[in-house]
Each structure stands twice: as C-alpha cells, then as structure tokens.
Amino acid sequence: MCGMFGTMLNLHAPSHAAWLPAALAAMDDVLLDHAHCEKKAASTAMSLLFRYPDHLELQRPLSELAREELAHFELVLRHLDRRGVRFKRQRPSAYAGRLMEAVRPQEPERLLDMLLCMSLIEARSCERMKLLSEALEDDELRSLYKGLLASEARHHTTYVDLARLYFDADVVRVRLEALAAHEASALEREWPATHVRMHT
Ligand SMILES: [Fe+2]
Ligand SMILES: [Fe+2]
C-alpha cells in the first residue's frame, strides 16, 4: 500500500536510495528520532484543535489522531528501553520546518496547507516504515514498523479527507501535488545527512 506513489500516499518521489542502508546501520538513532516524531505529530494535531475550535468536523478525528500518536510515542519509548537507549532531547531536523515554509499565512489557505503538509509527513513516515519493515533483521523492530505503517497511511488519508471537507476536491488535488513536490525537495536537501533520522 505504501509503495504506490501518486496513488495512496501522494508522494512526489521515493526516498533517496541511500537512506535505508544508513538507517539500518543506525537504528538506535532512527528510533530516538522516531520517538520525537510521534510526540510532535500528537502536538501538531493538538495545536490544530486549539487553532480551529470552530471547525467542528476537525475535532474528533484530530483528537483521536493525537491520542494514537501518543500511544505510538509510548510504544517507541518501550523499544528504546528494550535496547537500553535513553530518550533525550534532540535538535529537530530541518525537514518539517522547510516543509512548513510553504504554508500560506492567511486563512483559509493556511488551514488547507497545514492539513496537506501534515498528510505528507504521515505519508513519508509510512513510506519509510515500510522500507524498514521489509529490511530489518530484528524481529521486534520489524513488527513494530509493520504495525505502525498502516496507522500512518490511515493518518495520511485522514488529513486529506479533512481538507476535502473544507475545500473543493480540485483545489485540494492541485495544492497537494504542489506541496508533494515541495516535500520531496525539502527531503532531498537533507542528503547526505550527518545524522540519520526518520525524516532525512
Ligand atoms: Fe504515529
Ligand atoms: Fe501518524
């Protein structure tokens, strides 16, 4: 499901071929970054709830999504524990910041762009979790990523569906294509990366 570019995940380009081997060689770093990504995903969903309290249709789906991301966060923390890796502060990668530079400041375009950028972050996570789930030799990590990638694919769809509630299907489609191209370039500039992360 996650390998189908332009269909289910709407990604403009697959991950750089060098990412997977680098990630496999540094799984503790990837897991630590992954934990931060799950927590951040919950936080961004929460921030949308606070910014758009009058958008009734956003409330329950984003609340559920935030809870799911926190459950993912706790799950990844358990895997860090299992591997003896201490959770610690980490400087965020430039990826999300660069992606969000494309968010237009005025409403309602801001809402559309936020929802679609979040949908693309979910899609990229899903793509990478799929790569990991197919390549990892560690059984526990492989099943962690196998289990999570379906949720992240669903989150991608949730964000796009929410955008369609408030904007015309054509407007959503055109903007999603443009932002997907931007997302691929935000990712590309991270490579070669000094630290391998979920989003480099
Ligand atoms: Fe998640
Ligand atoms: Fe997610």
XYZ file of N, CA and C and ligand atoms in Angstrom:
602
model
N 0.824 -1.214 0.000
C 0.000 0.000 0.000
C 0.853 1.256 0.000
N 2.025 1.162 0.707
C 2.804 2.380 0.846
C 3.751 2.613 -0.322
N 3.946 1.633 -1.147
C 4.875 1.822 -2.245
C 4.233 2.485 -3.459
N 2.956 2.730 -3.374
C 2.243 3.236 -4.543
C 2.249 4.754 -4.593
N 3.269 5.302 -5.215
C 3.390 6.752 -5.275
C 2.313 7.329 -6.163
N 1.837 8.489 -5.781
C 0.853 9.170 -6.616
C -0.527 8.576 -6.476
N -0.651 7.436 -5.822
C -1.998 6.902 -5.627
C -2.370 7.058 -4.159
N -2.008 6.076 -3.337
C -2.471 6.156 -1.956
C -1.749 7.202 -1.122
N -0.445 7.321 -1.348
C 0.317 8.205 -0.459
C 0.565 9.584 -1.034
N 0.351 9.761 -2.318
C 0.515 11.081 -2.939
C 1.921 11.666 -2.817
N 2.935 10.813 -2.592
C 4.298 11.345 -2.530
C 4.800 11.618 -3.940
N 5.623 12.663 -4.066
C 6.138 13.063 -5.369
C 7.325 12.194 -5.787
N 8.095 11.742 -4.802
C 9.287 10.942 -5.117
C 9.592 9.998 -3.962
N 10.149 8.822 -4.278
C 10.533 7.905 -3.200
C 11.745 8.427 -2.440
N 12.009 7.811 -1.296
C 13.193 8.165 -0.511
C 14.468 7.902 -1.296
N 15.482 8.701 -0.995
C 16.816 8.502 -1.546
C 17.264 7.055 -1.249
N 17.882 6.424 -2.247
C 18.276 5.014 -2.087
C 19.270 4.823 -0.946
N 19.984 5.879 -0.596
C 20.998 5.755 0.464
C 20.382 5.790 1.861
N 19.111 6.221 1.953
C 18.530 6.365 3.296
C 18.407 5.025 4.034
N 17.859 4.013 3.357
C 17.583 2.753 4.056
C 18.845 2.105 4.638
N 19.915 1.914 3.831
C 21.114 1.317 4.439
C 21.678 2.155 5.582
N 21.624 3.470 5.443
C 22.119 4.325 6.528
C 21.257 4.159 7.775
N 19.947 4.061 7.580
C 19.034 3.901 8.710
C 19.259 2.554 9.394
N 19.408 1.513 8.605
C 19.599 0.175 9.181
C 20.877 0.104 10.013
N 21.863 0.906 9.621
C 23.137 0.904 10.340
C 23.094 1.770 11.592
N 22.019 2.513 11.776
C 21.946 3.436 12.923
C 20.551 3.399 13.538
N 20.061 2.188 13.794
C 18.664 2.057 14.238
C 18.384 2.728 15.582
N 19.376 2.795 16.464
C 19.122 3.480 17.736
C 18.839 4.967 17.499
N 19.602 5.583 16.605
C 19.364 6.998 16.271
C 18.011 7.177 15.601
N 17.677 6.251 14.692
C 16.393 6.346 13.988
C 15.237 6.208 14.980
N 15.377 5.269 15.917
C 14.313 5.067 16.925
C 14.147 6.293 17.821
N 15.250 6.882 18.221
C 15.168 8.077 19.067
C 14.460 9.198 18.306
N 14.864 9.388 17.048
C 14.209 10.420 16.242
C 12.743 10.081 16.025
N 12.473 8.812 15.817
C 11.097 8.363 15.606
C 10.230 8.703 16.820
N 10.764 8.477 18.019
C 10.005 8.816 19.234
C 9.640 10.303 19.224
N 10.600 11.140 18.886
C 10.314 12.584 18.825
C 9.263 12.895 17.764
N 9.334 12.207 16.623
C 8.362 12.445 15.541
C 6.935 12.103 15.989
N 6.779 11.016 16.724
C 5.434 10.627 17.182
C 4.876 11.682 18.142
N 5.730 12.143 19.042
C 5.290 13.156 20.010
C 4.935 14.453 19.287
N 5.748 14.810 18.298
C 5.499 16.034 17.527
C 4.199 15.912 16.726
N 3.941 14.728 16.191
C 2.706 14.525 15.417
C 1.486 14.733 16.304
N 1.568 14.251 17.554
C 0.473 14.472 18.508
C 0.326 15.959 18.801
N 1.437 16.618 19.008
C 1.428 18.039 19.356
C 0.838 18.891 18.225
N 1.180 18.565 16.985
C 0.663 19.355 15.867
C -0.843 19.150 15.717
N -1.308 17.915 15.901
C -2.753 17.671 15.850
C -3.460 18.471 16.952
N -2.866 18.495 18.140
C -3.429 19.278 19.250
C -3.442 20.761 18.922
N -2.378 21.251 18.309
C -2.317 22.684 18.019
C -3.392 23.068 17.002
N -3.708 22.152 16.089
C -4.806 22.423 15.143
C -6.146 22.478 15.884
N -6.317 21.611 16.886
C -7.554 21.648 17.690
C -7.704 22.991 18.389
N -6.600 23.525 18.877
C -6.672 24.808 19.587
C -6.839 25.973 18.618
N -6.255 25.866 17.430
C -6.341 26.986 16.499
C -7.694 27.045 15.792
N -8.340 25.897 15.614
C -9.591 25.855 14.840
C -10.748 25.263 15.646
N -11.070 25.854 16.813
C -12.150 25.291 17.640
C -13.514 25.394 16.967
N -13.655 26.317 15.987
C -14.945 26.463 15.309
C -15.116 25.497 14.145
N -14.085 24.762 13.818
C -14.182 23.761 12.753
C -14.568 22.434 13.401
N -15.868 22.271 13.576
C -16.403 21.141 14.347
C -15.905 19.790 13.826
N -15.877 19.644 12.490
C -15.557 18.342 11.899
C -14.101 17.933 12.122
N -13.258 18.890 12.510
C -11.858 18.541 12.789
C -11.681 17.918 14.169
N -12.604 18.235 15.076
C -12.323 17.996 16.499
C -12.103 16.520 16.830
N -13.064 15.679 16.511
C -12.933 14.287 16.923
C -11.813 13.546 16.169
N -11.745 13.694 14.825
C -10.665 12.981 14.128
C -9.270 13.401 14.603
N -9.069 14.686 14.848
C -7.726 15.120 15.264
C -7.438 14.746 16.714
N -8.487 14.719 17.540
C -8.296 14.267 18.918
C -7.907 12.786 18.930
N -8.600 11.990 18.128
C -8.266 10.557 18.043
C -6.849 10.365 17.502
N -6.525 11.167 16.483
C -5.192 11.043 15.877
C -4.110 11.390 16.908
N -4.333 12.457 17.669
C -3.342 12.874 18.675
C -3.145 11.763 19.708
N -4.248 11.143 20.135
C -4.125 10.056 21.115
C -3.353 8.876 20.535
N -3.623 8.590 19.263
C -2.914 7.479 18.621
C -1.418 7.766 18.530
N -1.081 9.011 18.201
C 0.350 9.362 18.092
C 1.029 9.256 19.452
N 0.323 9.622 20.510
C 0.924 9.481 21.842
C 1.099 8.010 22.210
N 0.155 7.181 21.784
C 0.312 5.735 22.018
C 1.532 5.219 21.249
N 1.722 5.727 20.027
C 2.919 5.353 19.256
C 4.188 5.810 19.982
N 4.117 7.024 20.519
C 5.263 7.562 21.265
C 5.631 6.608 22.413
N 4.626 6.189 23.165
C 4.877 5.284 24.298
C 5.444 3.942 23.825
N 4.935 3.471 22.686
C 5.423 2.216 22.123
C 6.901 2.332 21.738
N 7.260 3.419 21.086
C 8.660 3.594 20.682
C 9.544 3.761 21.919
N 9.028 4.442 22.946
C 9.794 4.544 24.204
C 10.099 3.155 24.771
N 9.132 2.253 24.673
C 9.369 0.895 25.184
C 10.478 0.196 24.394
N 10.498 0.422 23.071
C 11.562 -0.183 22.266
C 12.925 0.440 22.591
N 12.940 1.735 22.868
C 14.206 2.367 23.276
C 14.694 1.729 24.582
N 13.786 1.572 25.537
C 14.115 0.930 26.813
C 14.691 -0.462 26.599
N 13.991 -1.214 25.755
C 14.394 -2.586 25.487
C 15.819 -2.636 24.957
N 16.184 -1.611 24.168
C 17.517 -1.591 23.571
C 18.533 -0.850 24.434
N 18.059 -0.382 25.599
C 18.973 0.325 26.502
C 19.357 1.709 26.019
N 18.493 2.312 25.185
C 18.764 3.661 24.677
C 17.948 4.653 25.498
N 18.618 5.650 26.020
C 17.947 6.636 26.855
C 17.288 7.695 25.975
N 15.994 7.948 26.211
C 15.308 9.022 25.491
C 15.891 10.349 25.930
N 16.202 11.200 24.979
C 16.772 12.501 25.344
C 16.381 13.564 24.328
N 16.623 14.783 24.736
C 16.356 15.930 23.882
C 17.111 15.784 22.561
N 16.504 16.287 21.506
C 17.181 16.218 20.221
C 16.823 17.454 19.409
N 17.802 17.993 18.723
C 17.532 19.121 17.843
C 16.694 18.603 16.668
N 15.545 19.249 16.398
C 14.711 18.725 15.308
C 15.420 18.826 13.956
N 15.122 17.915 13.055
C 15.705 18.006 11.715
C 15.059 19.190 10.991
N 15.729 19.656 9.953
C 15.254 20.840 9.233
C 14.054 20.529 8.342
N 13.767 19.252 8.173
C 12.754 18.816 7.203
C 11.380 19.456 7.433
N 10.840 19.299 8.634
C 9.475 19.786 8.881
C 9.413 21.307 8.739
N 10.427 21.981 9.270
C 10.464 23.439 9.161
C 10.476 23.886 7.708
N 11.287 23.211 6.916
C 11.358 23.566 5.486
C 10.045 23.265 4.780
N 9.451 22.130 5.132
C 8.160 21.784 4.529
C 7.126 22.860 4.859
N 7.080 23.280 6.120
C 6.068 24.233 6.572
C 6.292 25.656 6.036
N 7.478 25.917 5.470
C 7.701 27.228 4.841
C 6.701 27.475 3.719
N 6.134 26.405 3.178
C 5.180 26.550 2.073
C 3.771 26.887 2.555
N 3.550 26.863 3.871
C 2.204 27.151 4.397
C 1.922 28.644 4.251
N 0.846 28.965 3.547
C 0.486 30.373 3.329
C -0.096 30.951 4.615
N 0.255 32.200 4.949
C -0.106 32.728 6.271
C -1.578 33.091 6.440
N -2.268 33.389 5.346
C -3.660 33.850 5.500
C -4.625 32.681 5.483
N -5.777 32.879 6.170
C -6.839 31.871 6.122
C -7.757 32.154 4.945
N -8.403 31.160 4.358
C -8.391 29.763 4.805
C -7.239 28.931 4.216
N -6.356 29.599 3.435
C -5.276 28.826 2.798
C -4.365 28.175 3.836
N -4.208 28.848 4.968
C -3.325 28.298 6.000
C -3.815 26.928 6.462
N -5.117 26.829 6.701
C -5.674 25.546 7.140
C -5.446 24.468 6.085
N -5.743 24.797 4.834
C -5.548 23.820 3.759
C -4.103 23.342 3.732
N -3.166 24.286 3.783
C -1.755 23.926 3.668
C -1.278 23.118 4.871
N -1.743 23.493 6.069
C -1.358 22.737 7.268
C -1.828 21.278 7.167
N -3.101 21.110 6.787
C -3.648 19.748 6.694
C -2.874 18.925 5.663
N -2.554 19.553 4.531
C -1.879 18.801 3.470
C -0.410 18.546 3.803
N 0.251 19.494 4.442
C 1.640 19.237 4.869
C 1.666 18.103 5.880
N 0.711 18.110 6.803
C 0.660 17.002 7.772
C 0.403 15.676 7.056
N -0.457 15.718 6.039
C -0.743 14.475 5.303
C 0.533 13.945 4.638
N 1.387 14.845 4.192
C 2.621 14.417 3.518
C 3.658 13.897 4.511
N 3.713 14.491 5.691
C 4.621 13.965 6.725
C 4.199 12.542 7.093
N 2.889 12.342 7.217
C 2.380 10.995 7.518
C 2.743 10.023 6.393
N 2.596 10.491 5.153
C 2.894 9.632 4.000
C 4.371 9.252 3.980
N 5.227 10.225 4.239
C 6.668 9.934 4.226
C 7.027 8.964 5.355
N 6.418 9.166 6.521
C 6.667 8.226 7.625
C 6.275 6.820 7.211
N 5.120 6.707 6.600
C 4.612 5.411 6.172
C 5.566 4.768 5.176
N 6.007 5.545 4.194
C 6.925 5.008 3.178
C 8.186 4.457 3.835
N 8.715 5.221 4.793
C 9.978 4.800 5.423
C 9.774 3.613 6.355
N 8.629 3.589 7.042
C 8.349 2.442 7.905
C 8.194 1.177 7.077
N 7.642 1.327 5.882
C 7.514 0.171 5.002
C 8.895 -0.338 4.608
N 9.780 0.586 4.229
C 11.151 0.198 3.869
C 11.815 -0.526 5.038
N 11.663 0.038 6.240
C 12.276 -0.583 7.419
C 11.675 -1.961 7.687
N 10.346 -2.042 7.579
C 9.681 -3.302 7.933
C 10.087 -4.425 6.980
N 10.486 -4.076 5.772
C 10.886 -5.106 4.806
C 12.362 -5.476 4.910
N 13.150 -4.615 5.564
C 14.598 -4.834 5.536
C 15.208 -5.201 6.888
N 14.513 -4.878 7.978
C 15.098 -5.106 9.302
C 15.252 -6.597 9.596
N 16.336 -6.939 10.275
C 16.513 -8.330 10.681
C 16.011 -8.565 12.092
N 15.971 -7.519 12.893
C 15.470 -7.620 14.266
C 13.950 -7.817 14.229
N 13.507 -8.972 14.758
C 12.082 -9.312 14.692
C 11.196 -8.267 15.356
N 11.623 -7.798 16.523
C 10.764 -6.885 17.280
C 10.625 -5.546 16.570
N 11.724 -5.055 16.017
C 11.652 -3.784 15.289
C 10.858 -3.947 14.001
N 11.054 -5.085 13.349
C 10.319 -5.314 12.109
C 8.815 -5.305 12.381
N 8.405 -5.952 13.457
C 6.963 -5.974 13.714
C 6.478 -4.624 14.247
N 7.340 -3.884 14.929
C 6.966 -2.508 15.313
C 6.577 -1.709 14.071
N 7.453 -1.720 13.066
C 7.198 -0.892 11.882
C 6.073 -1.439 11.018
N 5.968 -2.749 10.960
C 4.841 -3.342 10.238
C 3.515 -2.898 10.852
N 3.497 -2.859 12.179
C 2.277 -2.461 12.877
C 1.956 -0.992 12.706
N 2.994 -0.155 12.679
C 2.745 1.291 12.642
C 2.427 1.817 11.256
N 2.954 1.189 10.225
C 2.850 1.817 8.908
C 1.397 1.917 8.432
N 0.558 0.988 8.838
C -0.852 1.076 8.437
C -1.531 2.277 9.095
N -1.171 2.543 10.363
C -1.735 3.720 11.038
C -1.315 4.994 10.333
N -0.048 5.060 9.945
C 0.422 6.302 9.325
C -0.210 6.497 7.945
N -0.454 5.400 7.227
C -1.169 5.511 5.942
C -2.581 6.043 6.187
N -3.225 5.534 7.235
C -4.566 5.997 7.568
C -4.535 7.481 7.975
N -3.515 7.898 8.716
C -3.418 9.312 9.103
C -3.258 10.198 7.872
N -2.489 9.718 6.907
C -2.356 10.467 5.652
C -3.746 10.719 5.054
N -4.523 9.647 4.976
C -5.869 9.756 4.399
C -6.765 10.664 5.246
N -6.654 10.550 6.556
C -7.470 11.399 7.439
C -7.235 12.875 7.143
N -5.977 13.274 7.049
C -5.683 14.688 6.797
C -6.205 15.140 5.436
N -6.055 14.307 4.416
C -6.550 14.699 3.089
C -8.081 14.778 3.104
N -8.708 13.812 3.759
C -10.173 13.822 3.847
C -10.677 15.061 4.589
N -9.983 15.451 5.646
C -10.391 16.658 6.376
C -10.262 17.884 5.480
N -9.197 17.939 4.697
C -9.043 19.067 3.759
C -10.222 19.117 2.789
N -10.673 17.957 2.351
C -11.776 17.902 1.380
C -13.106 18.323 1.990
N -13.201 18.281 3.311
C -14.438 18.757 3.950
C -14.586 20.266 3.817
N -13.450 20.956 3.753
C -13.489 22.420 3.781
C -13.123 23.066 2.449
N -12.573 22.289 1.523
C -12.111 22.852 0.245
C -12.554 21.948 -0.902
N -12.723 22.566 -2.085
C -13.124 21.803 -3.276
C -12.085 20.723 -3.589
N -12.586 19.608 -4.101
C -11.696 18.482 -4.425
C -10.577 18.902 -5.376
N -10.906 19.751 -6.358
C -9.883 20.189 -7.315
C -8.824 21.058 -6.651
N -9.256 21.914 -5.765
C -8.318 22.784 -5.037
C -7.375 21.931 -4.195
N -7.934 20.928 -3.536
C -7.123 20.036 -2.699
C -6.120 19.270 -3.564
N -6.585 18.744 -4.682
C -5.718 17.930 -5.536
C -4.532 18.741 -6.062
N -4.821 19.937 -6.566
C -3.764 20.770 -7.151
C -2.755 21.193 -6.076
N -3.264 21.578 -4.913
C -2.370 22.030 -3.849
C -1.541 20.863 -3.292
N -2.180 19.691 -3.206
C -1.463 18.515 -2.700
C -0.312 18.144 -3.627
N -0.542 18.244 -4.934
C 0.540 17.953 -5.885
C 1.698 18.928 -5.717
N 1.363 20.206 -5.570
C 2.412 21.230 -5.424
C 3.188 21.011 -4.122
N 2.470 20.751 -3.050
C 3.142 20.557 -1.760
C 3.942 19.255 -1.742
N 3.482 18.249 -2.478
C 4.226 16.986 -2.542
C 5.571 17.201 -3.239
N 5.592 18.025 -4.277
C 6.857 18.334 -4.950
C 7.772 19.088 -3.992
N 7.190 20.011 -3.249
C 7.965 20.771 -2.257
C 8.507 19.832 -1.161
N 7.686 18.899 -0.727
C 8.112 17.943 0.320
C 9.315 17.127 -0.149
N 9.256 16.664 -1.394
C 10.365 15.862 -1.923
C 11.649 16.684 -1.959
N 11.537 17.969 -2.272
C 12.751 18.793 -2.332
C 13.240 19.131 -0.919
N 12.322 19.285 0.031
C 12.728 19.529 1.429
C 13.520 18.343 1.959
N 13.155 17.161 1.518
C 13.811 15.936 1.952
C 15.170 15.794 1.290
N 15.188 16.039 0.017
C 16.400 15.870 -0.780
C 17.558 16.685 -0.227
N 17.258 17.904 0.204
C 18.325 18.798 0.653
C 18.993 18.309 1.925
N 18.346 17.351 2.604
C 18.930 16.796 3.823
C 20.041 15.799 3.524
N 20.218 15.418 2.267
C 21.109 14.321 1.961
C 22.351 14.774 1.228
N 23.595 14.339 1.581
C 23.890 13.363 2.632
C 23.750 13.975 4.022
N 23.180 13.206 4.922
C 22.868 13.720 6.248
C 23.963 13.333 7.243
N 24.176 14.201 8.220
C 25.147 13.874 9.258
C 24.526 12.915 10.265
N 23.229 13.093 10.540
C 22.513 12.173 11.431
C 21.368 11.542 10.655
N 21.293 10.225 10.678
C 20.185 9.564 10.006
C 18.956 9.695 10.886
N 17.851 10.062 10.284
C 16.615 10.233 11.031
C 15.461 9.626 10.253
N 14.303 9.655 10.907
C 13.108 9.208 10.208
C 12.876 10.100 8.983
N 13.159 11.389 9.110
C 12.935 12.320 8.001
C 14.211 13.036 7.617
N 15.116 12.300 6.957
C 16.267 12.985 6.347
C 16.346 12.573 4.910
Fe 2.386 7.680 14.554
Fe 0.707 9.465 12.195
